[in-house]
XYZ file of C-alpha atoms in Angstrom:
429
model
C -76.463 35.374 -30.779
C -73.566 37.579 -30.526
C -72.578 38.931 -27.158
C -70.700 42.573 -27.100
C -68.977 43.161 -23.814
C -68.105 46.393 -22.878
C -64.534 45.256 -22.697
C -62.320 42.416 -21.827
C -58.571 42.257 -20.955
C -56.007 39.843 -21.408
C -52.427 40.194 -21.125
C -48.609 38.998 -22.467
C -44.757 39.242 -22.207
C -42.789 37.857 -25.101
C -39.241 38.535 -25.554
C -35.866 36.814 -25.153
C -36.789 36.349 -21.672
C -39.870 35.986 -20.637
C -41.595 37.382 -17.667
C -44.461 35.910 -15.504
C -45.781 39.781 -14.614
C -46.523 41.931 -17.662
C -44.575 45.199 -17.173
C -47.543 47.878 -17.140
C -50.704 46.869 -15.947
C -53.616 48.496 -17.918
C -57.482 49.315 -17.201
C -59.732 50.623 -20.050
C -62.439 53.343 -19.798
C -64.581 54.679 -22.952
C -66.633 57.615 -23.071
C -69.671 56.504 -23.589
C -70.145 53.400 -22.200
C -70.932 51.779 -23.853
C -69.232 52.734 -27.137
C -72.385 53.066 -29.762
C -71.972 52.502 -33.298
C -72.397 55.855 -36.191
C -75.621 56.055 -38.024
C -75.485 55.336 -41.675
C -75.889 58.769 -42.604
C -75.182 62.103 -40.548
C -73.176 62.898 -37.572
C -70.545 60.362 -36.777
C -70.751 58.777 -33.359
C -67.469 59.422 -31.681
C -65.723 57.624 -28.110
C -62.894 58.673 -26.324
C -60.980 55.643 -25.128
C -58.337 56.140 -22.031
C -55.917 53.367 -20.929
C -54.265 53.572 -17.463
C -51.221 51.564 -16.878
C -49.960 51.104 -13.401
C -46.106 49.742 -12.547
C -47.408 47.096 -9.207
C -43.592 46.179 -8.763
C -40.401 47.075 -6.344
C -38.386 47.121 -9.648
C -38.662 50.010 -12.191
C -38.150 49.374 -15.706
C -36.876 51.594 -19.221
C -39.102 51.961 -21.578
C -39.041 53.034 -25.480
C -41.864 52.543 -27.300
C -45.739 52.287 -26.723
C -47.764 51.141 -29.819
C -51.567 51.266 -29.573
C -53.118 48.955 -32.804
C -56.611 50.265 -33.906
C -58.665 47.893 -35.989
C -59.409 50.234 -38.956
C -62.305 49.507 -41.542
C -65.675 49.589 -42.265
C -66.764 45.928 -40.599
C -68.111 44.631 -37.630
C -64.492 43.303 -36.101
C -63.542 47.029 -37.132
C -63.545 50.105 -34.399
C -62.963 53.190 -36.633
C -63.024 53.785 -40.586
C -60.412 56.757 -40.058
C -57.288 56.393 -37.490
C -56.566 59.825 -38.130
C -59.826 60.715 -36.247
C -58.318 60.459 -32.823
C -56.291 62.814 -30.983
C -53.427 60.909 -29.086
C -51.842 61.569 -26.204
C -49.855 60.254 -23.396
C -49.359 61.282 -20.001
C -45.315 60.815 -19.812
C -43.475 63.933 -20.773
C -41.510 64.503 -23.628
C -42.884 61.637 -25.606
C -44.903 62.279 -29.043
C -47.339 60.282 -31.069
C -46.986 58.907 -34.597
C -50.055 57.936 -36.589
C -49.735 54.957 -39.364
C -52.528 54.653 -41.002
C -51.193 51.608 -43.833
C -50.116 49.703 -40.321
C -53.002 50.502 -38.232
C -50.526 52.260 -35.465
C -50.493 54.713 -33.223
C -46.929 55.131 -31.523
C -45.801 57.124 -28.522
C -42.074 57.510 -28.390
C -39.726 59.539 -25.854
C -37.133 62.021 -27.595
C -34.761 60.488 -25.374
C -34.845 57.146 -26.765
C -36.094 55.528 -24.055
C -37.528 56.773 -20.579
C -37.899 54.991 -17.177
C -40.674 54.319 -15.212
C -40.167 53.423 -11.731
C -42.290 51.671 -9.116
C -45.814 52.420 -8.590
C -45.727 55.098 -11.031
C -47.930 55.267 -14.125
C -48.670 55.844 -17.688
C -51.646 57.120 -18.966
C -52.902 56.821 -23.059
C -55.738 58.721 -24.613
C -57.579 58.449 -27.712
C -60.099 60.999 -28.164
C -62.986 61.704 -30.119
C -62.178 58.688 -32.396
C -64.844 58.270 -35.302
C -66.595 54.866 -34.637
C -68.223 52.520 -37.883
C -71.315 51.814 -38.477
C -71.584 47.817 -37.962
C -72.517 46.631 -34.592
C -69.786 43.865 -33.069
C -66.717 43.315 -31.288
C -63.457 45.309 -31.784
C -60.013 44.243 -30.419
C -57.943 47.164 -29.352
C -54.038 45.897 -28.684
C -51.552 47.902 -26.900
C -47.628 46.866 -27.232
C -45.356 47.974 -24.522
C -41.250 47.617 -25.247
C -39.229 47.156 -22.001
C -36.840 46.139 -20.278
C -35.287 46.093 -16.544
C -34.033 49.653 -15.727
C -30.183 49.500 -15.956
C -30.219 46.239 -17.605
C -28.584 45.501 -21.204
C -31.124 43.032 -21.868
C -32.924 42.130 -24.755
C -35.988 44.362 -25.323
C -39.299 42.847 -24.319
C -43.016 43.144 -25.356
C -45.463 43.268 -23.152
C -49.202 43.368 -25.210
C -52.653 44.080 -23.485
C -55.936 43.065 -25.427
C -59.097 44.711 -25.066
C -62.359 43.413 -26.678
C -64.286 46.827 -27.060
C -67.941 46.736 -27.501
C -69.985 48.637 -30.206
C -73.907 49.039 -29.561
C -76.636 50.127 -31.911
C -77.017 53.869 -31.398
C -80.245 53.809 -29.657
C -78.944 51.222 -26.989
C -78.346 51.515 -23.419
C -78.239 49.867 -20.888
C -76.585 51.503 -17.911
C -76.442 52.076 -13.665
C -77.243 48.792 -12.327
C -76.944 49.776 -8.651
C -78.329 47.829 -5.497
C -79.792 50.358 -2.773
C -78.400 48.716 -0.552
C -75.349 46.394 -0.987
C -74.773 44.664 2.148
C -78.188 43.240 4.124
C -79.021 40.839 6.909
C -80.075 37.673 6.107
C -83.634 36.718 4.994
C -83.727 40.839 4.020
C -84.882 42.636 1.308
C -82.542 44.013 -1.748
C -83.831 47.242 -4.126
C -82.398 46.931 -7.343
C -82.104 50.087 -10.332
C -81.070 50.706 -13.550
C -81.472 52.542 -16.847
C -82.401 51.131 -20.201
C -83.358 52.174 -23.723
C -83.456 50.283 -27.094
C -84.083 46.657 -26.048
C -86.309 44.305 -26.732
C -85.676 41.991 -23.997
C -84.439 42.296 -20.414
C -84.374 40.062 -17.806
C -82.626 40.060 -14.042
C -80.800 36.680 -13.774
C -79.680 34.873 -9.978
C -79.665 31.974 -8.890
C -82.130 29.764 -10.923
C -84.179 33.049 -11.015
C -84.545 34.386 -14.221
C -87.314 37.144 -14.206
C -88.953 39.358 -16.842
C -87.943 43.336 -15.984
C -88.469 44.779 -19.423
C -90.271 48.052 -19.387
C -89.417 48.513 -15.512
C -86.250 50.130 -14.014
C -86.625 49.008 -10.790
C -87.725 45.345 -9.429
C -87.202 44.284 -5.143
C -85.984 41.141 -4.217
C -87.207 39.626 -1.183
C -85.686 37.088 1.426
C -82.355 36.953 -0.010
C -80.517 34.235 2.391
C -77.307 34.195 0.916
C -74.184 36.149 -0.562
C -75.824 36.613 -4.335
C -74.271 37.947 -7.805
C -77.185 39.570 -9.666
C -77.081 39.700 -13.585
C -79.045 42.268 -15.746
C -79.255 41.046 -19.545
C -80.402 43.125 -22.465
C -80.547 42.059 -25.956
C -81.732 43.510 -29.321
C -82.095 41.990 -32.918
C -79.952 43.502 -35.145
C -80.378 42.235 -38.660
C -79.704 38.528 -38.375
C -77.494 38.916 -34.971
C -79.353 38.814 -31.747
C -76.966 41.999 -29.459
C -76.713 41.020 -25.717
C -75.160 43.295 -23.000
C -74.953 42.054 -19.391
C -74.271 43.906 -16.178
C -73.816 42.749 -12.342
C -73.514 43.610 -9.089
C -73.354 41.634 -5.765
C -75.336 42.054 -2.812
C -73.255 40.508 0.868
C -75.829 39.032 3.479
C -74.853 38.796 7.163
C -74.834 35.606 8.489
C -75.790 33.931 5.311
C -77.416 30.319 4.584
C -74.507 28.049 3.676
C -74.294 25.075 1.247
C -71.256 22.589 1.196
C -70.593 19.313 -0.269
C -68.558 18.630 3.026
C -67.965 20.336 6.286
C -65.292 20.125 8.693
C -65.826 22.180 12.336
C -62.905 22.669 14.405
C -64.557 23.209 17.895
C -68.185 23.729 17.926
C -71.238 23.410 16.021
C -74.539 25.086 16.642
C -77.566 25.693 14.324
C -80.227 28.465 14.619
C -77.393 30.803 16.498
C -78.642 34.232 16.618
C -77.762 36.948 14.506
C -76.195 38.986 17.447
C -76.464 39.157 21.118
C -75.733 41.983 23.483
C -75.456 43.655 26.584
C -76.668 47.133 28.119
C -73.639 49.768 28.911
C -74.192 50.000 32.709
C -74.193 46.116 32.941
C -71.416 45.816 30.435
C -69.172 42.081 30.098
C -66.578 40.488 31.894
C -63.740 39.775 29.347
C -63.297 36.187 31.229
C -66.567 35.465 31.166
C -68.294 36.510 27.881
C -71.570 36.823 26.786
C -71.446 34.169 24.063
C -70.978 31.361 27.163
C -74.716 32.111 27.307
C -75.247 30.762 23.630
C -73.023 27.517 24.186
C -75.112 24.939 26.071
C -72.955 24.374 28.933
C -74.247 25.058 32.727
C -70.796 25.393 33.635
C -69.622 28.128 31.797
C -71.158 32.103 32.457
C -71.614 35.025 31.753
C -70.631 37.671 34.307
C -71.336 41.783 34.033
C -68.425 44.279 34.356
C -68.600 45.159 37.509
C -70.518 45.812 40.861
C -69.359 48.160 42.892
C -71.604 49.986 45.553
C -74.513 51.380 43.532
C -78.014 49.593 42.301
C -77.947 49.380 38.762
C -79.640 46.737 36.027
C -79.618 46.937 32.339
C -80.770 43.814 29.606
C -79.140 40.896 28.090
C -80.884 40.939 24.123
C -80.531 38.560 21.592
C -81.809 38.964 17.542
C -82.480 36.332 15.736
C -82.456 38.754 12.217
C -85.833 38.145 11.427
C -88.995 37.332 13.357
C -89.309 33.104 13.994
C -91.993 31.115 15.926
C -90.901 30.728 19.018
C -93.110 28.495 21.909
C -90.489 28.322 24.911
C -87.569 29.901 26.667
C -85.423 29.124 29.634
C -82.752 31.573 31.414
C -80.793 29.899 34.376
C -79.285 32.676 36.405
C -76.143 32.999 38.514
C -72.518 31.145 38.482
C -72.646 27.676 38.948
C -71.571 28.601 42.783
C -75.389 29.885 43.025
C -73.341 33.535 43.503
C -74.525 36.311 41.353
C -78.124 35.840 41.283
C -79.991 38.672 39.960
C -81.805 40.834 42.325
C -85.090 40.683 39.827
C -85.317 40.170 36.123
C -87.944 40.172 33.670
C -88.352 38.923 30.776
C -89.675 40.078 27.050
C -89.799 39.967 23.388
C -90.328 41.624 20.671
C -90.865 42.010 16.460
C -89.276 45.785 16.277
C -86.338 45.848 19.098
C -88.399 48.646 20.573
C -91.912 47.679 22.168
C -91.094 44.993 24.358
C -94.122 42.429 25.420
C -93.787 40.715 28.606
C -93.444 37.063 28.850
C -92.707 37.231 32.625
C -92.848 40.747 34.430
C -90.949 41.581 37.228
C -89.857 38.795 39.249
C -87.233 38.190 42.189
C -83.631 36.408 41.270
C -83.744 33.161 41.389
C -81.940 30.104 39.851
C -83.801 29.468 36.759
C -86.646 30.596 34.958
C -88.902 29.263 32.369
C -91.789 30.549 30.138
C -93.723 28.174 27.582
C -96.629 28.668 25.308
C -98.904 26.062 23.932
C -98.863 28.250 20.795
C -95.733 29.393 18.407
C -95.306 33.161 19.205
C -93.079 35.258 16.410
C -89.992 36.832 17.926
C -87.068 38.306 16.662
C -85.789 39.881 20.024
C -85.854 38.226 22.729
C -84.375 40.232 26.166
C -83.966 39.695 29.688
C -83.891 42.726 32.052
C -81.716 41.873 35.318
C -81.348 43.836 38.406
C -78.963 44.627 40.841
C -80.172 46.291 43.823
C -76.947 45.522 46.697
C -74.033 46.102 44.114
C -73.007 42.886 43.600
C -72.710 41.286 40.052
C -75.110 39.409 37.769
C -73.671 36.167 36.253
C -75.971 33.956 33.339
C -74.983 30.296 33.157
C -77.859 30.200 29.287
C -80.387 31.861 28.151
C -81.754 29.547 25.739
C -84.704 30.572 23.511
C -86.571 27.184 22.040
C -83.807 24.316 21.273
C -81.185 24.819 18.843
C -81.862 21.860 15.927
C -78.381 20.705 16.137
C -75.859 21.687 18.595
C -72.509 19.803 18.875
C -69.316 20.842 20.960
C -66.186 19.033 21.881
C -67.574 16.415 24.102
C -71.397 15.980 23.673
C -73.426 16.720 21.561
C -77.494 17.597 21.517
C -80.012 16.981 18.771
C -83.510 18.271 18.673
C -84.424 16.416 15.466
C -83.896 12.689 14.823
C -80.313 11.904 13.780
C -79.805 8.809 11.530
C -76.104 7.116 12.054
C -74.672 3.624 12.638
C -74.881 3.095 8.806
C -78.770 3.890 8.950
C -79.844 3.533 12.562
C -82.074 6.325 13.260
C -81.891 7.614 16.666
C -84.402 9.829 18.123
């Protein structure tokens, strides 16, 4: 099998001293992309090819000679069968092109001499409308880049950057491999599009997924837990040579599953946190005591609104879980650990959307603690407490704990809903 990339770059510096940093950092683009091979008779198939070089240093540098070596021939490691097809030309002014055909060479040099080219500035080479062969493969375009450190008399150096350029059978393509959506919550769903012509196999690779798309140019993928790189692989048979293309894309969840070898927490550990949890405008949160003291498992610590003042006012306390999960019990202890702060009533809801609430407990006056339990597992995603303040004074929340978090662990205890094994196999539990 013989795998064409559209292109890959490497880099060099040789010269009588050597540096680490190459002194013009270049990115390729071809029109098309990919680059498609000529037919064997008829219109040539032609590709403009466009190299941007960027100076990323504090230090400019002089500059007298930019060489561009096309592989010339009629084979498959060849790009064109006729250098002289292209039109060259390079963005710095004052500098002209010479074509060698018996060396394979196109060379930009400054009248000048030499030119500088200071930092962050740029250099820009184009070859257009070059004729491409007729044998499918991989081509290796080098560009050469003399140099040296602007107002040095130091040796001159050479600074090369590879490309390995593609060709495809004509009728190939295989192009816009786009996610709808790029960044999604976790357990979400990911739309995935693309274009494709001339294959005879294609297949969307993640993971140990590896599914069939051909003939489609769209495919969903569901419950995606996890920060994923998707891969989307064509191939055709060309005479004895099997042609492969492959494109990606990456899709970020929120709060994504995690797998480690080994794990280190500094400070506290709690499984099944939710996604996000907030609180209403009016009711707002007291910088010193924040809402997340709610999530923590400690009676001690609180959450405390804004602010008071003289008016009746009430707003809710929601957390979401990212996607609906059974839940069969939930407790909500009110007020500091003083007993101040108690709500003047609450009430207390869930539901699937974040917008039709279903009562668990209606309206009910303040009181220390409150607790709702089911002998059935009821899905929820959000899960909200209204509280109400009708004398002005402020509502605190000591937890507001919805089931049992499997594993929570903080700096000095630690709670388990699951058994734990430990003391070199001792289950606990």
């Amino acid at each position: 099998m013989t795998t064409i990339p559209q292109y890959t770059a490497t880099t060099a510096t040789t010269g009588s001293s050597v540096s680490n940093d190459p002194p013009l950092t270049f990115d390729l683009n071809t029109a098309p992309d990919p680059v498609r091979v000529s037919p064997a008779s008829g219109d040539a198939q032609r590709a403009d090819f466009v190299l941007v070089g960027s100076r990323r240093s504090s230090d400019a540098i002089e500059c007298r000679r930019i060489t561009v070596v096309v592989p010339t021939g009629e084979n498959s490691p060849d790009l064109t069968p006729d250098l002289t097809s292209a039109s060259a030309a390079i963005s710095l002014p004052d500098w002209t092109p010479t074509t060698n055909p018996a060396a394979k060479t196109i060379t930009f040099t400054p009248t000048s001499g030499s030119a500088e080219i200071g930092r962050d500035e740029g250099v820009t080479v184009q070859l257009m409308g070059m004729r491409i062969n007729s044998v499918v493969g991989t081509a290796l375009l080098r560009l050469e880049v003399e140099w040296r450190e602007a107002g040095s008399d130091d040796q001159w150096e050479t600074g090369t950057s590879t490309f390995d350029i593609g060709k495809f059978p004509a009728g190939f393509d295989l192009v816009d491999f786009i996610a709808e959506q790029s960044v999604i919550d976790n357990g979400g769903s990911v739309e995935f599009n693309w274009e494709a012509q001339g294959v005879s196999s294609l297949r969307l690779l993640y993971d140990v997924a590896d599914i069939n798309v051909m003939n489609l140019t769209t495919f969903t993928v569901n419950h995606l837990a996890r920060t994923t790189v998707f891969y989307l692989r064509a191939t055709v048979q060309v005479g004895n040579n099997t042609v492969e293309r492959v494109l990606s894309t990456t899709v970020t969840v929120r709060v994504p599953d995690l797998e480690v070898e080994n794990l280190r927490v500094v400070g506290s550990l709690m499984v099944d946190w939710p996604i996000q949890i907030t609180a209403g405008v009016v009711i707002g949160e007291d910088s010193a005591y924040p809402l997340r003291n709610v999530l923590d498992g400690n009676l001690e610590t609180y959450y405390l609104s804004q602010s008071g003042g003289s008016a009746e006012y009430g707003g809710l306390v929601k957390i979401d879980y990212g996607t609906p999960r059974p839940i069969r019990d939930i407790h909500v202890y009110f007020g500091s650990p003083d007993g101040r702060n108690l709500p003047t009533t609450f009430n207390l809801a869930y539901s699937l959307d974040g917008e039709q609430p279903h009562f668990l407990i209606p309206a009910t006056p303040g009181k220390p603690e409150a607790h709702w339990s089911s002998d059935e597992e009821i899905m929820m995603r959000f899960v909200q407490v209204y509280v109400h303040q009708r004398y002005g004074g402020r509502i605190a929340i000591r937890q507001f704990q919805v089931g049992r978090p499997r594993l929570h662990v903080g700096p000095a205890e630690a709670g388990f809903d699951v058994p734990v094994t430990a003391h070199r196999g001792l289950t606990e539990g």
